[in-house]
PDB file of C-alpha atoms in Angstrom:
ATOM      1  CA  MET A   1      24.066  28.280  71.233  1.00 50.00           C
ATOM      2  CA  GLN A   2      21.481  28.417  68.487  1.00 47.00           C
ATOM      3  CA  LYS A   3      23.746  30.593  66.361  1.00 49.00           C
ATOM      4  CA  ARG A   4      26.570  28.071  66.675  1.00 51.00           C
ATOM      5  CA  LEU A   5      24.222  25.237  65.716  1.00 43.00           C
ATOM      6  CA  MET A   6      22.996  27.110  62.642  1.00 49.00           C
ATOM      7  CA  LEU A   7      26.584  27.878  61.591  1.00 47.00           C
ATOM      8  CA  LEU A   8      27.487  24.212  61.959  1.00 44.00           C
ATOM      9  CA  VAL A   9      24.534  23.148  59.787  1.00 41.00           C
ATOM     10  CA  LEU A  10      25.419  25.704  57.124  1.00 49.00           C
ATOM     11  CA  SER A  11      29.035  24.577  57.122  1.00 55.00           C
ATOM     12  CA  VAL A  12      28.075  20.925  56.647  1.00 44.00           C
ATOM     13  CA  PHE A  13      25.658  21.842  53.843  1.00 44.00           C
ATOM     14  CA  SER A  14      28.329  23.964  52.122  1.00 53.00           C
ATOM     15  CA  CYS A  15      30.849  21.132  52.306  1.00 48.00           C
ATOM     16  CA  PHE A  16      28.314  18.703  50.860  1.00 43.00           C
ATOM     17  CA  MET A  17      27.548  20.995  47.901  1.00 48.00           C
ATOM     18  CA  LEU A  18      31.257  21.581  47.303  1.00 49.00           C
ATOM     19  CA  LEU A  19      31.986  17.851  47.240  1.00 45.00           C
ATOM     20  CA  SER A  20      29.046  17.260  44.850  1.00 48.00           C
ATOM     21  CA  GLY A  21      30.337  19.929  42.472  1.00 49.00           C
ATOM     22  CA  CYS A  22      33.804  18.427  42.489  1.00 46.00           C
ATOM     23  CA  ALA A  23      32.404  14.972  41.757  1.00 41.00           C
ATOM     24  CA  ASN A  24      30.398  16.274  38.793  1.00 41.00           C
ATOM     25  CA  ALA A  25      33.394  18.160  37.446  1.00 39.00           C
ATOM     26  CA  SER A  26      35.535  15.051  37.739  1.00 36.00           C
ATOM     27  CA  LYS A  27      32.893  12.940  35.948  1.00 36.00           C
ATOM     28  CA  THR A  28      32.557  15.455  33.085  1.00 37.00           C
ATOM     29  CA  SER A  29      36.272  15.620  32.679  1.00 40.00           C
ATOM     30  CA  SER A  30      36.512  11.843  32.484  1.00 42.00           C
ATOM     31  CA  GLU A  31      33.758  11.652  29.813  1.00 56.00           C
ATOM     32  CA  THR A  32      35.331  14.276  27.545  1.00 69.00           C
ATOM     33  CA  LEU A  33      37.370  12.757  24.714  1.00 78.00           C
ATOM     34  CA  THR A  34      40.934  13.970  24.469  1.00 85.00           C
ATOM     35  CA  TYR A  35      42.053  14.087  20.835  1.00 86.00           C
ATOM     36  CA  HIS A  36      44.334  15.916  18.426  1.00 88.00           C
ATOM     37  CA  LYS A  37      42.232  18.072  16.106  1.00 89.00           C
ATOM     38  CA  ASP A  38      44.677  18.194  13.176  1.00 90.00           C
ATOM     39  CA  THR A  39      45.060  14.410  13.235  1.00 92.00           C
ATOM     40  CA  VAL A  40      41.293  13.942  13.153  1.00 91.00           C
ATOM     41  CA  MET A  41      41.051  16.352  10.215  1.00 92.00           C
ATOM     42  CA  GLN A  42      43.806  14.567   8.294  1.00 92.00           C
ATOM     43  CA  SER A  43      42.405  11.092   8.952  1.00 91.00           C
ATOM     44  CA  GLY A  44      38.848  12.127   8.114  1.00 91.00           C
ATOM     45  CA  ASN A  45      39.891  13.865   4.896  1.00 92.00           C
ATOM     46  CA  PHE A  46      41.957  10.840   3.865  1.00 92.00           C
ATOM     47  CA  PHE A  47      39.000   8.456   4.304  1.00 92.00           C
ATOM     48  CA  ALA A  48      36.585  10.851   2.573  1.00 92.00           C
ATOM     49  CA  LYS A  49      38.768  11.467  -0.457  1.00 92.00           C
ATOM     50  CA  SER A  50      39.833   7.808  -0.788  1.00 91.00           C
ATOM     51  CA  TRP A  51      36.219   6.655  -0.690  1.00 91.00           C
ATOM     52  CA  ALA A  52      35.087   9.285  -3.205  1.00 90.00           C
ATOM     53  CA  GLU A  53      37.818   8.232  -5.634  1.00 90.00           C
ATOM     54  CA  GLY A  54      37.002   4.540  -5.175  1.00 89.00           C
ATOM     55  CA  GLU A  55      40.356   3.609  -3.603  1.00 90.00           C
ATOM     56  CA  LEU A  56      39.428   3.194   0.066  1.00 89.00           C
ATOM     57  CA  ALA A  57      38.727  -0.552   0.001  1.00 88.00           C
ATOM     58  CA  ASP A  58      42.072  -1.340  -1.661  1.00 90.00           C
ATOM     59  CA  LEU A  59      43.993   0.912   0.750  1.00 89.00           C
ATOM     60  CA  VAL A  60      42.349  -0.728   3.755  1.00 87.00           C
ATOM     61  CA  LYS A  61      43.280  -4.189   2.475  1.00 89.00           C
ATOM     62  CA  GLU A  62      46.901  -3.130   1.864  1.00 88.00           C
ATOM     63  CA  ARG A  63      47.690  -1.047   4.953  1.00 86.00           C
ATOM     64  CA  LEU A  64      45.563  -2.313   7.855  1.00 85.00           C
ATOM     65  CA  ASP A  65      45.744  -5.455   9.947  1.00 86.00           C
ATOM     66  CA  ASN A  66      43.052  -8.139   9.928  1.00 88.00           C
ATOM     67  CA  LYS A  67      41.208  -6.745  12.951  1.00 86.00           C
ATOM     68  CA  SER A  68      40.976  -3.277  11.422  1.00 86.00           C
ATOM     69  CA  LYS A  69      39.966  -4.715   8.044  1.00 86.00           C
ATOM     70  CA  LYS A  70      37.014  -6.536   9.601  1.00 88.00           C
ATOM     71  CA  LEU A  71      35.908  -3.227  11.130  1.00 87.00           C
ATOM     72  CA  ILE A  72      36.385  -0.886   8.152  1.00 88.00           C
ATOM     73  CA  LEU A  73      35.556  -3.001   5.061  1.00 90.00           C
ATOM     74  CA  PRO A  74      31.845  -3.571   5.892  1.00 90.00           C
ATOM     75  CA  MET A  75      31.465   0.195   6.339  1.00 89.00           C
ATOM     76  CA  VAL A  76      33.080   0.820   2.953  1.00 88.00           C
ATOM     77  CA  GLU A  77      30.687  -1.645   1.266  1.00 87.00           C
ATOM     78  CA  ASN A  78      27.679   0.201   2.709  1.00 86.00           C
ATOM     79  CA  LEU A  79      29.059   3.509   1.449  1.00 86.00           C
ATOM     80  CA  ASP A  80      29.598   2.067  -2.046  1.00 84.00           C
ATOM     81  CA  ASN A  81      25.882   1.239  -2.261  1.00 82.00           C
ATOM     82  CA  VAL A  82      25.120   4.949  -1.862  1.00 82.00           C
ATOM     83  CA  LYS A  83      27.727   5.863  -4.463  1.00 81.00           C
ATOM     84  CA  GLU A  84      25.823   3.854  -7.083  1.00 81.00           C
ATOM     85  CA  GLU A  85      22.861   6.210  -6.633  1.00 82.00           C
ATOM     86  CA  VAL A  86      24.788   9.495  -6.996  1.00 83.00           C
ATOM     87  CA  GLY A  87      26.932   8.627 -10.013  1.00 83.00           C
ATOM     88  CA  SER A  88      30.522   9.538 -10.765  1.00 87.00           C
ATOM     89  CA  PHE A  89      32.781  11.503  -8.416  1.00 89.00           C
ATOM     90  CA  LYS A  90      33.460  15.166  -9.231  1.00 90.00           C
ATOM     91  CA  SER A  91      35.263  16.905  -6.340  1.00 91.00           C
ATOM     92  CA  VAL A  92      35.778  17.139  -2.580  1.00 90.00           C
ATOM     93  CA  ASP A  93      34.895  20.443  -0.922  1.00 90.00           C
ATOM     94  CA  GLU A  94      37.769  20.626   1.564  1.00 88.00           C
ATOM     95  CA  ALA A  95      36.607  24.041   2.755  1.00 90.00           C
ATOM     96  CA  SER A  96      33.451  22.412   4.165  1.00 89.00           C
ATOM     97  CA  ALA A  97      35.421  20.093   6.479  1.00 91.00           C
ATOM     98  CA  ASN A  98      34.652  20.592  10.161  1.00 92.00           C
ATOM     99  CA  ILE A  99      34.590  18.734  13.470  1.00 92.00           C
ATOM    100  CA  VAL A 100      31.534  18.216  15.666  1.00 91.00           C
ATOM    101  CA  GLU A 101      32.348  17.372  19.285  1.00 89.00           C
ATOM    102  CA  GLY A 102      30.361  15.116  21.607  1.00 86.00           C
ATOM    103  CA  LYS A 103      30.863  13.910  25.166  1.00 84.00           C
ATOM    104  CA  ASP A 104      32.922  10.864  24.278  1.00 87.00           C
ATOM    105  CA  PHE A 105      33.306  11.176  20.490  1.00 91.00           C
ATOM    106  CA  VAL A 106      34.043  13.584  17.670  1.00 92.00           C
ATOM    107  CA  LYS A 107      32.693  13.620  14.109  1.00 93.00           C
ATOM    108  CA  PHE A 108      34.521  14.699  10.982  1.00 94.00           C
ATOM    109  CA  GLU A 109      32.166  16.046   8.285  1.00 94.00           C
ATOM    110  CA  GLU A 110      32.980  16.983   4.694  1.00 94.00           C
ATOM    111  CA  MET A 111      30.932  17.618   1.555  1.00 93.00           C
ATOM    112  CA  ILE A 112      31.643  15.593  -1.607  1.00 92.00           C
ATOM    113  CA  GLU A 113      30.133  16.445  -4.985  1.00 91.00           C
ATOM    114  CA  PHE A 114      28.965  13.743  -7.428  1.00 90.00           C
ATOM    115  CA  GLU A 115      27.136  13.952 -10.726  1.00 87.00           C
ATOM    116  CA  GLY A 116      23.866  13.027  -9.014  1.00 84.00           C
ATOM    117  CA  GLY A 117      24.246  15.544  -6.196  1.00 85.00           C
ATOM    118  CA  VAL A 118      26.175  16.334  -3.023  1.00 89.00           C
ATOM    119  CA  VAL A 119      26.698  13.938  -0.101  1.00 91.00           C
ATOM    120  CA  LYS A 120      28.001  14.624   3.394  1.00 92.00           C
ATOM    121  CA  PHE A 121      30.759  12.246   4.465  1.00 93.00           C
ATOM    122  CA  VAL A 122      30.880  11.575   8.226  1.00 94.00           C
ATOM    123  CA  ALA A 123      33.681   9.755  10.089  1.00 93.00           C
ATOM    124  CA  THR A 124      33.183   9.189  13.833  1.00 93.00           C
ATOM    125  CA  PHE A 125      36.127   8.835  16.234  1.00 93.00           C
ATOM    126  CA  ASP A 126      35.895   7.608  19.831  1.00 91.00           C
ATOM    127  CA  GLU A 127      38.407   6.606  22.503  1.00 88.00           C
ATOM    128  CA  ASN A 128      39.186   3.299  20.789  1.00 88.00           C
ATOM    129  CA  SER A 129      39.751   5.152  17.513  1.00 86.00           C
ATOM    130  CA  VAL A 130      42.275   7.446  19.137  1.00 85.00           C
ATOM    131  CA  ASP A 131      44.080   4.506  20.755  1.00 85.00           C
ATOM    132  CA  SER A 132      44.212   2.578  17.452  1.00 84.00           C
ATOM    133  CA  GLY A 133      45.847   5.389  15.467  1.00 86.00           C
ATOM    134  CA  TYR A 134      42.752   7.473  14.626  1.00 89.00           C
ATOM    135  CA  LEU A 135      40.867   4.819  12.707  1.00 89.00           C
ATOM    136  CA  PRO A 136      37.194   5.834  12.580  1.00 91.00           C
ATOM    137  CA  SER A 137      34.743   3.747  14.592  1.00 90.00           C
ATOM    138  CA  SER A 138      32.008   4.351  11.986  1.00 90.00           C
ATOM    139  CA  LEU A 139      31.638   5.780   8.490  1.00 92.00           C
ATOM    140  CA  SER A 140      28.439   7.134   6.959  1.00 91.00           C
ATOM    141  CA  VAL A 141      27.234   9.362   4.143  1.00 89.00           C
ATOM    142  CA  GLU A 142      24.111  11.486   3.892  1.00 87.00           C
ATOM    143  CA  ARG A 143      22.759  12.655   0.551  1.00 85.00           C
ATOM    144  CA  GLN A 144      22.078  16.375   0.562  1.00 78.00           C
ATOM    145  CA  VAL A 145      18.852  17.612  -1.015  1.00 73.00           C
ATOM    146  CA  THR A 146      18.888  21.093  -2.554  1.00 67.00           C
ATOM    147  CA  MET A 147      15.971  23.488  -2.421  1.00 69.00           C
ATOM    148  CA  ALA A 148      15.290  22.954  -6.134  1.00 70.00           C
ATOM    149  CA  GLN A 149      15.129  19.192  -5.607  1.00 63.00           C
ATOM    150  CA  LYS A 150      12.791  19.650  -2.650  1.00 68.00           C
ATOM    151  CA  LEU A 151      10.494  21.879  -4.706  1.00 78.00           C
ATOM    152  CA  GLU A 152      10.584  19.430  -7.625  1.00 75.00           C
ATOM    153  CA  LYS A 153       9.697  16.532  -5.358  1.00 75.00           C
ATOM    154  CA  ALA A 154       6.931  18.519  -3.685  1.00 82.00           C
ATOM    155  CA  GLY A 155       5.524  19.534  -7.085  1.00 84.00           C
ATOM    156  CA  LEU A 156       5.508  15.938  -8.316  1.00 82.00           C
ATOM    157  CA  ASN A 157       3.801  14.776  -5.133  1.00 87.00           C
ATOM    158  CA  THR A 158       1.163  17.487  -5.560  1.00 88.00           C
ATOM    159  CA  ILE A 159       0.511  16.571  -9.203  1.00 89.00           C
ATOM    160  CA  PHE A 160       0.204  12.854  -8.469  1.00 86.00           C
ATOM    161  CA  GLY A 161      -2.045  13.585  -5.515  1.00 89.00           C
ATOM    162  CA  MET A 162      -4.382  15.725  -7.624  1.00 88.00           C
ATOM    163  CA  LEU A 163      -4.484  13.110 -10.404  1.00 88.00           C
ATOM    164  CA  PHE A 164      -5.363  10.422  -7.892  1.00 89.00           C
ATOM    165  CA  ILE A 165      -8.174  12.557  -6.461  1.00 91.00           C
ATOM    166  CA  PHE A 166      -9.601  13.247  -9.943  1.00 85.00           C
ATOM    167  CA  ILE A 167      -9.509   9.554 -10.800  1.00 92.00           C
ATOM    168  CA  VAL A 168     -11.346   8.697  -7.597  1.00 91.00           C
ATOM    169  CA  LEU A 169     -13.981  11.393  -8.261  1.00 89.00           C
ATOM    170  CA  ILE A 170     -14.541  10.139 -11.821  1.00 91.00           C
ATOM    171  CA  PHE A 171     -14.932   6.586 -10.530  1.00 88.00           C
ATOM    172  CA  ILE A 172     -17.453   7.749  -7.916  1.00 90.00           C
ATOM    173  CA  SER A 173     -19.451   9.638 -10.582  1.00 86.00           C
ATOM    174  CA  PHE A 174     -19.640   6.470 -12.725  1.00 84.00           C
ATOM    175  CA  VAL A 175     -20.820   4.478  -9.722  1.00 87.00           C
ATOM    176  CA  ILE A 176     -23.532   7.042  -8.932  1.00 87.00           C
ATOM    177  CA  ARG A 177     -24.684   7.045 -12.573  1.00 82.00           C
ATOM    178  CA  ALA A 178     -24.825   3.248 -12.607  1.00 82.00           C
ATOM    179  CA  LEU A 179     -26.896   3.253  -9.423  1.00 81.00           C
ATOM    180  CA  SER A 180     -29.351   5.721 -10.976  1.00 80.00           C
ATOM    181  CA  LEU A 181     -29.947   3.282 -13.874  1.00 80.00           C
ATOM    182  CA  VAL A 182     -30.875   0.416 -11.561  1.00 79.00           C
ATOM    183  CA  PRO A 183     -34.512   1.577 -10.920  1.00 81.00           C
ATOM    184  CA  LYS A 184     -35.101   1.967 -14.683  1.00 78.00           C
ATOM    185  CA  PHE A 185     -33.757  -1.509 -15.323  1.00 77.00           C
ATOM    186  CA  LEU A 186     -35.956  -3.001 -12.620  1.00 80.00           C
ATOM    187  CA  ALA A 187     -39.013  -1.172 -14.010  1.00 79.00           C
ATOM    188  CA  LYS A 188     -38.362  -2.543 -17.518  1.00 78.00           C
ATOM    189  CA  LYS A 189     -37.940  -6.003 -16.087  1.00 75.00           C
ATOM    190  CA  GLU A 190     -41.266  -5.755 -14.244  1.00 77.00           C
ATOM    191  CA  ASP A 191     -43.032  -4.543 -17.426  1.00 74.00           C
ATOM    192  CA  ALA A 192     -41.617  -7.451 -19.405  1.00 75.00           C
ATOM    193  CA  GLU A 193     -42.779  -9.939 -16.762  1.00 75.00           C
ATOM    194  CA  GLY A 194     -46.263  -8.363 -16.743  1.00 70.00           C
ATOM    195  CA  GLN A 195     -46.552  -8.603 -20.521  1.00 70.00           C
ATOM    196  CA  ALA A 196     -45.467 -12.242 -20.405  1.00 67.00           C
ATOM    197  CA  GLU A 197     -48.165 -13.018 -17.835  1.00 70.00           C
ATOM    198  CA  GLN A 198     -50.832 -11.327 -19.976  1.00 65.00           C
ATOM    199  CA  ILE A 199     -49.789 -13.310 -23.052  1.00 63.00           C
ATOM    200  CA  GLN A 200     -49.918 -16.535 -21.063  1.00 61.00           C
ATOM    201  CA  THR A 201     -53.405 -15.660 -19.769  1.00 60.00           C
ATOM    202  CA  VAL A 202     -54.662 -15.098 -23.331  1.00 52.00           C
ATOM    203  CA  VAL A 203     -53.082 -18.276 -24.704  1.00 48.00           C
ATOM    204  CA  GLU A 204     -54.417 -20.635 -22.026  1.00 52.00           C
ATOM    205  CA  PRO A 205     -58.195 -20.118 -22.744  1.00 51.00           C
ATOM    206  CA  VAL A 206     -57.632 -20.543 -26.482  1.00 47.00           C
ATOM    207  CA  THR A 207     -55.872 -23.828 -25.817  1.00 48.00           C
ATOM    208  CA  GLU A 208     -58.744 -25.024 -23.617  1.00 47.00           C
ATOM    209  CA  VAL A 209     -61.332 -24.143 -26.269  1.00 44.00           C
ATOM    210  CA  GLN A 210     -59.414 -26.024 -28.926  1.00 49.00           C
ATOM    211  CA  THR A 211     -59.118 -29.015 -26.616  1.00 46.00           C
ATOM    212  CA  GLU A 212     -62.879 -29.030 -25.957  1.00 48.00           C
ATOM    213  CA  ASP A 213     -63.633 -28.756 -29.712  1.00 49.00           C
ATOM    214  CA  ILE A 214     -61.361 -31.638 -30.511  1.00 50.00           C
ATOM    215  CA  SER A 215     -62.865 -33.731 -27.732  1.00 58.00           C
ATOM    216  CA  GLY A 216     -66.439 -32.986 -28.986  1.00 63.00           C
ATOM    217  CA  ALA A 217     -65.609 -33.949 -32.584  1.00 67.00           C
ATOM    218  CA  GLU A 218     -64.005 -37.187 -31.433  1.00 72.00           C
ATOM    219  CA  LEU A 219     -66.995 -37.902 -29.225  1.00 69.00           C
ATOM    220  CA  THR A 220     -69.420 -37.242 -32.104  1.00 72.00           C
ATOM    221  CA  ALA A 221     -67.511 -39.636 -34.353  1.00 74.00           C
ATOM    222  CA  VAL A 222     -67.559 -42.336 -31.675  1.00 72.00           C
ATOM    223  CA  MET A 223     -71.284 -41.894 -31.077  1.00 72.00           C
ATOM    224  CA  MET A 224     -72.084 -41.985 -34.805  1.00 73.00           C
ATOM    225  CA  ALA A 225     -70.124 -45.192 -35.169  1.00 74.00           C
ATOM    226  CA  ALA A 226     -72.003 -46.753 -32.261  1.00 72.00           C
ATOM    227  CA  ILE A 227     -75.400 -45.694 -33.638  1.00 72.00           C
ATOM    228  CA  MET A 228     -74.612 -47.022 -37.110  1.00 72.00           C
ATOM    229  CA  ALA A 229     -73.524 -50.338 -35.637  1.00 70.00           C
ATOM    230  CA  TYR A 230     -76.692 -50.567 -33.573  1.00 66.00           C
ATOM    231  CA  THR A 231     -79.057 -49.721 -36.436  1.00 68.00           C
ATOM    232  CA  ALA A 232     -77.350 -51.775 -39.106  1.00 65.00           C
ATOM    233  CA  ASP A 233     -80.000 -54.537 -38.898  1.00 59.00           C
ATOM    234  CA  ASN A 234     -82.925 -52.262 -38.000  1.00 58.00           C
ATOM    235  CA  ALA A 235     -85.412 -51.751 -40.897  1.00 50.00           C
ATOM    236  CA  GLU A 236     -86.930 -48.683 -39.272  1.00 58.00           C
ATOM    237  CA  VAL A 237     -83.920 -46.509 -40.054  1.00 57.00           C
ATOM    238  CA  PRO A 238     -84.909 -43.722 -42.464  1.00 60.00           C
ATOM    239  CA  SER A 239     -83.793 -44.137 -46.033  1.00 56.00           C
ATOM    240  CA  ASP A 240     -81.839 -40.878 -45.959  1.00 58.00           C
ATOM    241  CA  GLY A 241     -79.892 -42.038 -42.867  1.00 60.00           C
ATOM    242  CA  LEU A 242     -79.418 -40.462 -39.452  1.00 61.00           C
ATOM    243  CA  VAL A 243     -78.050 -36.990 -38.865  1.00 63.00           C
ATOM    244  CA  VAL A 244     -76.624 -35.875 -35.472  1.00 61.00           C
ATOM    245  CA  ARG A 245     -77.402 -32.218 -35.105  1.00 64.00           C
ATOM    246  CA  SER A 246     -76.278 -31.558 -31.542  1.00 65.00           C
ATOM    247  CA  ILE A 247     -74.789 -33.241 -28.471  1.00 63.00           C
ATOM    248  CA  ARG A 248     -75.457 -32.028 -24.938  1.00 65.00           C
ATOM    249  CA  ARG A 249     -74.498 -33.313 -21.504  1.00 62.00           C
ATOM    250  CA  LYS A 250     -77.204 -34.401 -19.062  1.00 60.00           C
ATOM    251  CA  GLY A 251     -77.099 -33.626 -15.369  1.00 56.00           C
ATOM    252  CA  ASN A 252     -75.655 -37.031 -14.414  1.00 54.00           C
ATOM    253  CA  GLY A 253     -72.658 -36.519 -16.708  1.00 51.00           C
ATOM    254  CA  SER A 254     -73.778 -38.847 -19.528  1.00 51.00           C
ATOM    255  CA  TRP A 255     -74.116 -37.754 -23.163  1.00 47.00           C
ATOM    256  CA  LYS A 256     -77.245 -37.958 -25.355  1.00 47.00           C
ATOM    257  CA  ASN A 257     -78.000 -36.995 -28.928  1.00 45.00           C
ATOM    258  CA  ALA A 258     -80.761 -34.758 -30.050  1.00 45.00           C
TER     259      ALA A 258
END
């Protein structure tokens, strides 16, 4: 009984795995694009060569309907922008043409040589492209960079990088030198301020002395005038006049002559 039960379980499991495998196979088959290889090659080469020679836009306007024109012409305009960078057309390398397959699309690739370098032309075809007479669903170009161009670009980047580093180092050295001069500048400024203070200290006492002398002379003149006015009518004044020899201040702040 147990053996029969185990056989039944194994049979059900085997049927389930078989059905799963069939479903996956059916799904993969439905996602794979069915196309004619020679037709894709011819269509892709036609678009590549016509674009390289500058005739693709005119051919699209002449031979395609309005719906197809709206799809293809914007792609052609984008490709023409790249053509301005690579210069004049030289040749199409038909030997480089190949097809890259995907799940639901195929890509036609071909190398085209211009004066400014080589570009890879890519035309993509999907199910709608096949149904509409093998019109590509997208067009693109990729500029190819040679080893010499890569080395040249790397060398230029290295040179510019080194120059930038040297400029930064020189700038830093100038900044450090300027910072080292700051203490000397501050010291000179302090010395100048100290000398100015000393000069001011010397000048102030001299000014005070001169002020006192001038005040004493004025005071002497005033006192002499007062004494002469007082003794004008006094007969006891000596015949040779009065002479003020010194003036000194008393303790109460008044002046007297000696």
